[in-house]
Tab-separated table of N, CA and C in Angstrom:
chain	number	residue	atom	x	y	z
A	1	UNK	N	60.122	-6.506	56.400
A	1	UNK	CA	58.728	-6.158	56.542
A	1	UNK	C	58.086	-5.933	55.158
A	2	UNK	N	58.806	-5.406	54.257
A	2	UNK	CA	58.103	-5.204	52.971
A	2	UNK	C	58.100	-6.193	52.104
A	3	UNK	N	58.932	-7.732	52.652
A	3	UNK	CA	58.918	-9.135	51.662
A	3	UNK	C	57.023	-9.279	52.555
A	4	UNK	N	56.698	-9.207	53.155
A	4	UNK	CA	55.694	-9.805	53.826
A	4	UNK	C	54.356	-9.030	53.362
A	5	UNK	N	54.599	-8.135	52.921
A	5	UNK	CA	53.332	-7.268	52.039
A	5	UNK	C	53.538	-7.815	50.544
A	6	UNK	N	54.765	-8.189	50.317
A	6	UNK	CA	55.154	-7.745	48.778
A	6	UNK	C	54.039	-9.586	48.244
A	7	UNK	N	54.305	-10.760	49.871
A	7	UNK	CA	53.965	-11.880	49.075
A	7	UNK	C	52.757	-12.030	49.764
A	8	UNK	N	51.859	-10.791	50.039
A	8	UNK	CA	50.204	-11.733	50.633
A	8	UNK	C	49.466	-11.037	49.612
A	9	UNK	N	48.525	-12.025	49.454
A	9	UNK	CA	47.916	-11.736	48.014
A	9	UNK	C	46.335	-11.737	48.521
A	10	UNK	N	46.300	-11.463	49.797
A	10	UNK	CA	44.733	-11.539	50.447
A	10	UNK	C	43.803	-10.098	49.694
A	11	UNK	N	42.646	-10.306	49.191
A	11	UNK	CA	42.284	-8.843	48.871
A	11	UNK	C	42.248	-8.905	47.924
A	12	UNK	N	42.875	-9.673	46.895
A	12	UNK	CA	43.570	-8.890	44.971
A	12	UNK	C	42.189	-9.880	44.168
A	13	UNK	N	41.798	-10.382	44.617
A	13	UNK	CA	39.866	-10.694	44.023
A	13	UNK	C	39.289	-9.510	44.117
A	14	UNK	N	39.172	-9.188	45.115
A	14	UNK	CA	38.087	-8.394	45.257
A	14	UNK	C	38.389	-6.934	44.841
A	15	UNK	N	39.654	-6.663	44.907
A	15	UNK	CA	40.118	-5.394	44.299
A	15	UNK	C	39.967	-5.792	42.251
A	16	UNK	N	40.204	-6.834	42.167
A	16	UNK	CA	39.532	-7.061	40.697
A	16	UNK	C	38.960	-7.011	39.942
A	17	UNK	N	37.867	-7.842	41.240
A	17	UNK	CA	36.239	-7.932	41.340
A	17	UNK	C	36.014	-5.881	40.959
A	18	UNK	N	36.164	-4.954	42.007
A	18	UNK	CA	35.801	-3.978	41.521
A	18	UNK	C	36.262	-3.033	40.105
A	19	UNK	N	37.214	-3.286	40.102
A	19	UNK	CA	37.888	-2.870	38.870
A	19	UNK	C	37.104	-3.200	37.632
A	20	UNK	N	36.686	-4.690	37.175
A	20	UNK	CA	36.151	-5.031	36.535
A	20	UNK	C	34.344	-4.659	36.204
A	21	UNK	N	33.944	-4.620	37.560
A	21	UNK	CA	32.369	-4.304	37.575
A	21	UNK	C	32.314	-3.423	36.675
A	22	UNK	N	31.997	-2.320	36.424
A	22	UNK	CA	31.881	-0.760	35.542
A	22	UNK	C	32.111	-1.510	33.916
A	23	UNK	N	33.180	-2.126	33.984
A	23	UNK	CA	33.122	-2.718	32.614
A	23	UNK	C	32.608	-3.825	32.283
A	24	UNK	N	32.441	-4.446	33.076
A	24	UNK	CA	30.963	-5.614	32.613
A	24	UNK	C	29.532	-4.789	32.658
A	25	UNK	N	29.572	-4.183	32.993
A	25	UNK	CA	28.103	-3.234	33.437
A	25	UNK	C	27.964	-2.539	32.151
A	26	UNK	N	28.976	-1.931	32.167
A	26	UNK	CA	28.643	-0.912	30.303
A	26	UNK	C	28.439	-2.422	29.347
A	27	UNK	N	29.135	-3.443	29.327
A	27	UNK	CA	29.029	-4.360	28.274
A	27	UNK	C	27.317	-4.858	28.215
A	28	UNK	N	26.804	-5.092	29.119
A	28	UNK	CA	25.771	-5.982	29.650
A	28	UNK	C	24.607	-4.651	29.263
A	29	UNK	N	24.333	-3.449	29.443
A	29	UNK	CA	23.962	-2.089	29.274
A	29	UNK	C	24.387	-2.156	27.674
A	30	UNK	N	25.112	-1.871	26.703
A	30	UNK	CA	25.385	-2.261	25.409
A	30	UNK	C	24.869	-3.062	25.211
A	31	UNK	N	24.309	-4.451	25.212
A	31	UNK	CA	24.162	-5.798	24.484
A	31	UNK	C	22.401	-5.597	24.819
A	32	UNK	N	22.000	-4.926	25.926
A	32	UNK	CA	20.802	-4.569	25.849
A	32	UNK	C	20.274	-3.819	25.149
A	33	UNK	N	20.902	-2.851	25.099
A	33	UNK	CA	20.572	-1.488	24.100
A	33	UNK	C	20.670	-2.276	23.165
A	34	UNK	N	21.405	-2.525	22.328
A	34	UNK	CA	21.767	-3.037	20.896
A	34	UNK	C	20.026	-4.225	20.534
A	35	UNK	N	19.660	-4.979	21.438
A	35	UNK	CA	19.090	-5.353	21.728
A	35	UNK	C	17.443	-5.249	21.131
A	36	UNK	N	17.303	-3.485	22.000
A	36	UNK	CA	16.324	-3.119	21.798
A	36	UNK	C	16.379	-2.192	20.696
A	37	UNK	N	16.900	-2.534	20.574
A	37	UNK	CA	17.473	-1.221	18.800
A	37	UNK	C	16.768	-2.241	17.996
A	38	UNK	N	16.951	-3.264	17.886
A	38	UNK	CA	17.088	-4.013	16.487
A	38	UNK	C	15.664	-4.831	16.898
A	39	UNK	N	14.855	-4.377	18.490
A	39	UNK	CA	13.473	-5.206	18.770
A	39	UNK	C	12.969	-4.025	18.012
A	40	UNK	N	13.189	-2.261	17.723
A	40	UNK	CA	12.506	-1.206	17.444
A	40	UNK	C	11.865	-1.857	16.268
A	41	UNK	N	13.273	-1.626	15.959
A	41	UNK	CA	13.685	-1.952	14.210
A	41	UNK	C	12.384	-3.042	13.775
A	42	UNK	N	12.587	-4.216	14.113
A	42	UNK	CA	11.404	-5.774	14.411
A	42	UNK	C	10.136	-4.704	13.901
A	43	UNK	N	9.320	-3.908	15.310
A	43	UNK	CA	8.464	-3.375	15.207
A	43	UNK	C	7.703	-2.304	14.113
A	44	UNK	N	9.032	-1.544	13.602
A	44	UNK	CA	8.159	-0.955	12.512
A	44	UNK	C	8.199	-1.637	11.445
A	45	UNK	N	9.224	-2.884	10.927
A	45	UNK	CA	8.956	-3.453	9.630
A	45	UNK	C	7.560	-4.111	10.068
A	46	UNK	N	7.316	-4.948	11.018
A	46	UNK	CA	5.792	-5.351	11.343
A	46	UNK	C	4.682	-4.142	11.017
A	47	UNK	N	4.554	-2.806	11.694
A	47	UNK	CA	3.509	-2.437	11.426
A	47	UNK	C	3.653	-1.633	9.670
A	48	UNK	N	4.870	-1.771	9.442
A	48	UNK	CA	4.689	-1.064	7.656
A	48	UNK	C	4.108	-2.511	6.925
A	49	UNK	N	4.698	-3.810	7.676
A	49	UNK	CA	3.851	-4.610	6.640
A	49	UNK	C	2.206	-4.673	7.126
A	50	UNK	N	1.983	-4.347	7.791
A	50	UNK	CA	0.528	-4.347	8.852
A	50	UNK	C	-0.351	-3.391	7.934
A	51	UNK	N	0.393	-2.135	7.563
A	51	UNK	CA	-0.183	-1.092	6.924
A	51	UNK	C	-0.557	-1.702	5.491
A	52	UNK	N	0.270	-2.689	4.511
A	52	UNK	CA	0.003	-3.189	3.280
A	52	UNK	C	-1.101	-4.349	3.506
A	53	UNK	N	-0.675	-5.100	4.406
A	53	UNK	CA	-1.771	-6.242	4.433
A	53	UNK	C	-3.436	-5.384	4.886
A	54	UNK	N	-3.421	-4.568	5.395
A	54	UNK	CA	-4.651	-3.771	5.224
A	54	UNK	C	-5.020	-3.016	3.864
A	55	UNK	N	-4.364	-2.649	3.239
A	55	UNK	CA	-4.792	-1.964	1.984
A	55	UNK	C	-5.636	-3.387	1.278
A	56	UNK	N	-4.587	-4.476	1.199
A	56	UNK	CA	-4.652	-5.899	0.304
A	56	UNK	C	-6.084	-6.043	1.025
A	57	UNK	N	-6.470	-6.166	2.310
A	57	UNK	CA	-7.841	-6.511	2.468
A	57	UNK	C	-8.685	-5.617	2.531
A	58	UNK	N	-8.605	-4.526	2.474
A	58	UNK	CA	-9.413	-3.395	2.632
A	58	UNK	C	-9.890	-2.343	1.196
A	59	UNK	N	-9.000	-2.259	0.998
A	59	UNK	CA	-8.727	-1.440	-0.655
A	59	UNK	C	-8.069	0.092	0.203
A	60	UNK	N	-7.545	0.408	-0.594
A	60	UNK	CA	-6.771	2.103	-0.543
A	60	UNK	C	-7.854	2.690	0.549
A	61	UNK	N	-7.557	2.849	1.479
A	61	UNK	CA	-8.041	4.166	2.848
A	61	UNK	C	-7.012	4.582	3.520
A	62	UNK	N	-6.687	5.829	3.389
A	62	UNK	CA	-5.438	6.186	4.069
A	62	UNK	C	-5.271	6.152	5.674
A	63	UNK	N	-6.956	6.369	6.025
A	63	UNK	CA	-6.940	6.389	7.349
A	63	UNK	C	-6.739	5.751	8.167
A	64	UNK	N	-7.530	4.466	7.498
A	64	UNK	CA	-7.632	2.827	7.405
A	64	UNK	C	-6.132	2.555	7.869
A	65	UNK	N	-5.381	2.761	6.421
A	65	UNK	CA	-3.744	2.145	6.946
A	65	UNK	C	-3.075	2.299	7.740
A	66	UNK	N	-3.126	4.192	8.088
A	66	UNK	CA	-2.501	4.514	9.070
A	66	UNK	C	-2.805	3.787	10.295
A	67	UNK	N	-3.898	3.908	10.691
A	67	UNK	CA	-4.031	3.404	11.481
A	67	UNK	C	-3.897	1.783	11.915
A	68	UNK	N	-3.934	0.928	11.381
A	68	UNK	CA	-3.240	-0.010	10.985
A	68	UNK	C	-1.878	-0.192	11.403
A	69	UNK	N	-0.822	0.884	10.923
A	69	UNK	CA	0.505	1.031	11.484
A	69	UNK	C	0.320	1.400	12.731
A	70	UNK	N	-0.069	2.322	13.135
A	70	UNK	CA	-0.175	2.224	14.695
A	70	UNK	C	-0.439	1.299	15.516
A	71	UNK	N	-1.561	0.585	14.498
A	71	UNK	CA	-2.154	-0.006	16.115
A	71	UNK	C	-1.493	-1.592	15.622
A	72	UNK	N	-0.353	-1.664	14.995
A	72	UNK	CA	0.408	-2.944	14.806
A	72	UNK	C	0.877	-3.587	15.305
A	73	UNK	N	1.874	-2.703	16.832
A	73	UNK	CA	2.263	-3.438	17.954
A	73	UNK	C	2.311	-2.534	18.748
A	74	UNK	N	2.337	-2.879	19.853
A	74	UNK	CA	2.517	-2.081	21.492
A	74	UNK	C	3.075	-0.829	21.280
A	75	UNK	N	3.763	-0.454	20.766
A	75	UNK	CA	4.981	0.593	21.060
A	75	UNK	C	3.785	2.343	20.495
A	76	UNK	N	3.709	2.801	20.935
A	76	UNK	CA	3.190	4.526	20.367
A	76	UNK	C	3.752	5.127	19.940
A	77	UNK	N	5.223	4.902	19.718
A	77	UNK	CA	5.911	5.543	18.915
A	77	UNK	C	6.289	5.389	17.652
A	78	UNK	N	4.981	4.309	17.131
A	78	UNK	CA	5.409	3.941	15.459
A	78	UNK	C	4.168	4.750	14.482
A	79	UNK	N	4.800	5.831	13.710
A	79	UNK	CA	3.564	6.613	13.266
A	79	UNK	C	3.767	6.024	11.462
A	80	UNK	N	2.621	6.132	10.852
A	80	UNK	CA	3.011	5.809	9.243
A	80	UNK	C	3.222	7.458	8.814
A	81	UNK	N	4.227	7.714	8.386
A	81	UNK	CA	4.972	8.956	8.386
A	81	UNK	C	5.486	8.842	7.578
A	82	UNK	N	5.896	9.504	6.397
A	82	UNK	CA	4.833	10.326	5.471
A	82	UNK	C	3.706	9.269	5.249
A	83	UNK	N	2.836	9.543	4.784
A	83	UNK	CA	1.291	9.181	4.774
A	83	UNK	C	1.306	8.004	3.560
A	84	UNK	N	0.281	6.947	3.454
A	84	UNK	CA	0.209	6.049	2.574
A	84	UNK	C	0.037	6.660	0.806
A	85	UNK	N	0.673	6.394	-0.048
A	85	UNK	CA	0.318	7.162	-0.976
A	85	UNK	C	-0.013	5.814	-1.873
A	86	UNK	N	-0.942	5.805	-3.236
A	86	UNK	CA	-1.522	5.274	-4.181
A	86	UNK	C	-0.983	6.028	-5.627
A	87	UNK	N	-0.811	5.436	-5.778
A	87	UNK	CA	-0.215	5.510	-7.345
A	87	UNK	C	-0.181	3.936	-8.737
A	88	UNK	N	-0.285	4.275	-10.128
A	88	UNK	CA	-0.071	3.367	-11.327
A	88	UNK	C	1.297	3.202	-11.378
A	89	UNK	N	1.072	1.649	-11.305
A	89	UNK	CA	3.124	1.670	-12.314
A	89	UNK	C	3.154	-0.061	-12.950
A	90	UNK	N	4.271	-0.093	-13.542
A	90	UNK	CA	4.666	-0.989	-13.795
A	90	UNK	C	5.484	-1.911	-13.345
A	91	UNK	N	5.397	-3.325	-12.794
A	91	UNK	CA	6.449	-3.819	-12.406
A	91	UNK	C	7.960	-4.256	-12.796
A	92	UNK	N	9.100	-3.674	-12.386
A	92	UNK	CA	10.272	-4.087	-13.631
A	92	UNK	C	11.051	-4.391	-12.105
A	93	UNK	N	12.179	-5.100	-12.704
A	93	UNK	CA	13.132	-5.890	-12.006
A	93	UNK	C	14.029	-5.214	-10.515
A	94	UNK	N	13.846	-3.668	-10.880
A	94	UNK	CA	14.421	-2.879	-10.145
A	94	UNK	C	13.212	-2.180	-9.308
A	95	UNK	N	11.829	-2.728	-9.042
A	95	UNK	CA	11.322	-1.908	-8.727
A	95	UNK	C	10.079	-1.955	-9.231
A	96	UNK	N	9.220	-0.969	-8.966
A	96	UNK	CA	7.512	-0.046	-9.722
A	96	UNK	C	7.696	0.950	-10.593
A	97	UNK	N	7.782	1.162	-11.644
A	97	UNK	CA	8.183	2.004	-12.353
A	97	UNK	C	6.612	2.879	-12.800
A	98	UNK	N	6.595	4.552	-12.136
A	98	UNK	CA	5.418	4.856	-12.258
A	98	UNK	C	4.789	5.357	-13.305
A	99	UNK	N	3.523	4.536	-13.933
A	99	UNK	CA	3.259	5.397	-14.999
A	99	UNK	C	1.451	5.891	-14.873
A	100	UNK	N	1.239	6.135	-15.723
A	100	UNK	CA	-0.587	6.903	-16.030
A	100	UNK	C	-1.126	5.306	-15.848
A	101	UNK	N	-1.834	5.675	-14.779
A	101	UNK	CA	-3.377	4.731	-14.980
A	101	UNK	C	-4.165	4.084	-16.066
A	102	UNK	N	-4.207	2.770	-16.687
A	102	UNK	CA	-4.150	2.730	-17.788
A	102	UNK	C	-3.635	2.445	-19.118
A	103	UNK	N	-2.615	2.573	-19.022
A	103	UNK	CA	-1.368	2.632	-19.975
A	103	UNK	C	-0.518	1.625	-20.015
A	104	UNK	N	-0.388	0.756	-20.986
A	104	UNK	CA	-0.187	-0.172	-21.013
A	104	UNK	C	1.760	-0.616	-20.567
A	105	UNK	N	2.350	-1.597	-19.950
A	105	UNK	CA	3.312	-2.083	-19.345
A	105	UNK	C	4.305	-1.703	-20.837
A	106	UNK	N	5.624	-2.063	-20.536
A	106	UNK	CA	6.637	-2.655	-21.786
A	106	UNK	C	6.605	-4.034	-21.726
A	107	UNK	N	5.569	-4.868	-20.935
A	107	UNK	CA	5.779	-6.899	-21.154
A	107	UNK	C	4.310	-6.553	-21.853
A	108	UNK	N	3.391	-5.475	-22.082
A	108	UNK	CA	2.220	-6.073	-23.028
A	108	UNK	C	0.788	-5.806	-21.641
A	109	UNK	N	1.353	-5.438	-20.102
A	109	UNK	CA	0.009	-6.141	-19.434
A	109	UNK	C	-0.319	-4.445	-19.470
A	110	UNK	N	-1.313	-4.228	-18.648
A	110	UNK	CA	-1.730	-2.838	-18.350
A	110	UNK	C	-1.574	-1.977	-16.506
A	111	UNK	N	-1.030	-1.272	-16.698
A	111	UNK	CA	-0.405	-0.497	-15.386
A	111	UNK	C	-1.331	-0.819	-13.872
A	112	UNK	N	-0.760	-1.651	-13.084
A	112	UNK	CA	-1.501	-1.919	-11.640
A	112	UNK	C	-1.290	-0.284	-10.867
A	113	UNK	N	-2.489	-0.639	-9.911
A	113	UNK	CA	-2.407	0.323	-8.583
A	113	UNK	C	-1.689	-0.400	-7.590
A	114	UNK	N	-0.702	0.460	-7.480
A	114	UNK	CA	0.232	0.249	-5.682
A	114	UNK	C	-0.082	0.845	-5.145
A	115	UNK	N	0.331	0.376	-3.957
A	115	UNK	CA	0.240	1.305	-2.414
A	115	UNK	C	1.566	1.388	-1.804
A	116	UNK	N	2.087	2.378	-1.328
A	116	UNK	CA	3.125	1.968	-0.493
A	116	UNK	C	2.808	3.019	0.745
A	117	UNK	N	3.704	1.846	1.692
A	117	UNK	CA	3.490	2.507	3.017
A	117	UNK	C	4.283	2.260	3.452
A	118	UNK	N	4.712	3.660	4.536
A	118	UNK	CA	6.317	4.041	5.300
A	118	UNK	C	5.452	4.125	6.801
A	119	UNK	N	6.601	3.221	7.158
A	119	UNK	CA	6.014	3.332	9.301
A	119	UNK	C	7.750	3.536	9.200
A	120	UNK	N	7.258	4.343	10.186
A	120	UNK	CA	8.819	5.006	11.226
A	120	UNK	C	8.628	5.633	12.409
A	121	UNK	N	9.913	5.466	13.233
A	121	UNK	CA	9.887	5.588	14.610
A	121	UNK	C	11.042	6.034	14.941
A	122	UNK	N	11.434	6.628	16.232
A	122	UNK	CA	13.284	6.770	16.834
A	122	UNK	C	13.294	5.973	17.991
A	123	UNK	N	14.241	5.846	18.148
A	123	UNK	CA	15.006	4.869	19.041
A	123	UNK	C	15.930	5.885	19.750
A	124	UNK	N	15.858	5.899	21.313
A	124	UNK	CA	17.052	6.756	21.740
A	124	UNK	C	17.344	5.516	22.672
A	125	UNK	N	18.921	5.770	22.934
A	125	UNK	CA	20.122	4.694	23.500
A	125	UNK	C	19.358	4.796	24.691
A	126	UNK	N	19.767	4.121	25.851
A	126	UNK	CA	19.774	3.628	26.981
A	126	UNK	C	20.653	4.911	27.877
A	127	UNK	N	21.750	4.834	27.402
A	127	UNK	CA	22.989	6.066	27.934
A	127	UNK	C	23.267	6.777	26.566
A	128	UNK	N	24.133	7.689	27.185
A	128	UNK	CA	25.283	8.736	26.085
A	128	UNK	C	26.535	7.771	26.296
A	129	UNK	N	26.804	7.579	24.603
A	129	UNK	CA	27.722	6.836	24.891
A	129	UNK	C	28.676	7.616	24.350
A	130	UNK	N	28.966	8.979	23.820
A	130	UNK	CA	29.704	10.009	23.284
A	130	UNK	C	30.096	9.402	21.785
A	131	UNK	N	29.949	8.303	21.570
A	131	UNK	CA	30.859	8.022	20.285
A	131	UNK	C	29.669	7.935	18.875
A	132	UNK	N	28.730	8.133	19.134
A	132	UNK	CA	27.651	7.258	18.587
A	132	UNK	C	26.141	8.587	19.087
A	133	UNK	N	25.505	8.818	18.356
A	133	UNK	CA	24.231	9.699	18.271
A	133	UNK	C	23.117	8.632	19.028
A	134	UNK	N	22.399	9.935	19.966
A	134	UNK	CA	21.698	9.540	21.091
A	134	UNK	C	20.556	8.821	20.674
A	135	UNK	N	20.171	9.268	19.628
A	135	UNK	CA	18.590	9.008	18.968
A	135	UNK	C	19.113	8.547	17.504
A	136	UNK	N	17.993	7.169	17.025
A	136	UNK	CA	18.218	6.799	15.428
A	136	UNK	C	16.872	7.095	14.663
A	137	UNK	N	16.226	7.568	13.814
A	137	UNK	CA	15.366	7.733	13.496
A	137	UNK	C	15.271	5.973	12.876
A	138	UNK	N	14.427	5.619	12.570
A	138	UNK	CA	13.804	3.842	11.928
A	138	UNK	C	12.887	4.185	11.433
A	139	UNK	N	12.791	3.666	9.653
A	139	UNK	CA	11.873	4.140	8.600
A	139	UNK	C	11.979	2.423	7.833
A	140	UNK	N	10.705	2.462	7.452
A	140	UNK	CA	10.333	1.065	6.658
A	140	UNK	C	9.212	1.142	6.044
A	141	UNK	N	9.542	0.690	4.798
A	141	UNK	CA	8.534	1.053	3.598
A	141	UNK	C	8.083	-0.485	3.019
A	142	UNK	N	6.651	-0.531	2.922
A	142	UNK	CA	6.624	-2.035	2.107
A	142	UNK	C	5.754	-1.578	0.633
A	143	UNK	N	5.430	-1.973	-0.367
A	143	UNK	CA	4.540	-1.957	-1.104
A	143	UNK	C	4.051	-2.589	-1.799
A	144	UNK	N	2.541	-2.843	-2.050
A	144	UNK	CA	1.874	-3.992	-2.721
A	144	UNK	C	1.106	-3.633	-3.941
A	145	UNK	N	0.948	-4.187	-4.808
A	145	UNK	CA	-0.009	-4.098	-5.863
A	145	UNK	C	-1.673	-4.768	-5.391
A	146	UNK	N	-2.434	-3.716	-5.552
A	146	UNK	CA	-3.452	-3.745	-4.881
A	146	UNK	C	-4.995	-4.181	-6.336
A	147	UNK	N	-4.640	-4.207	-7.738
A	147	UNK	CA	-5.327	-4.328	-8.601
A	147	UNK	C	-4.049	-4.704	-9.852
């Protein structure tokens, strides 16, 4: 009697079938999340560059920009955070190097006005996945020479 259980194999799909579900489900739940992490991500480099291409057509308004970052794409949770700031510098290889208004470069030209602007947002997961923090904060900075 127990060769006759030991060789029917009726059932062992579907006992599979369930076994397996839960772990295609977290995978499929992961690949989404991950997903929308990196659509967040998409969204605030768009509205931090949203915030510069307004200065470039507008000239320096902080209000102006901010708002700008907000209203860059759908989402309400993209604020320009800390605030647009204006400052002189020089351009060098590593960077804006800031100096006095005025004052002439080390290539000979005379010190431009930048703008830079930070849009940031958080992202919280889909689930707790215990291994990994629930919420990511997302920060993106662009900056342009505006003169």
């Amino acid at each position: 009697m127990l060769g006759h259980f030991r060789d029917n194999t009726r059932g062992a799909a579907a006992i599979e079938f369930g076994v397996l579900v839960p772990l295609l489900t977290l995978m499929v739940i992961s690949v989404v999340d991950v997903g929308l992490a990196v659509y967040r991500k998409m969204q605030v480099e768009d509205a931090a560059q949203a915030g510069v291409e307004y200065a470039v057509a507008h000239g320096f308004d902080a209000n102006g920009i901010s708002a700008a970052v907000a209203n860059a794409t759908n989402s309400t949770a993209i604020t320009a955070n800390p605030g647009p700031t204006k400052y002189c510098g020089c351009a060098t290889a590593s960077g804006v190097n800031s100096m006095t208004c005025g004052s002439v470069c080390p290539g000979g030209a005379l010190a431009g006005t930048y703008t830079t602007v930070t849009a940031q947002a958080l992202y919280w997961t889909i689930i707790n996945y215990q291994v990994v923090p629930t919420s990511y904060s997302i920060s993106m900075q662009s900056t342009v020479r505006l003169q």
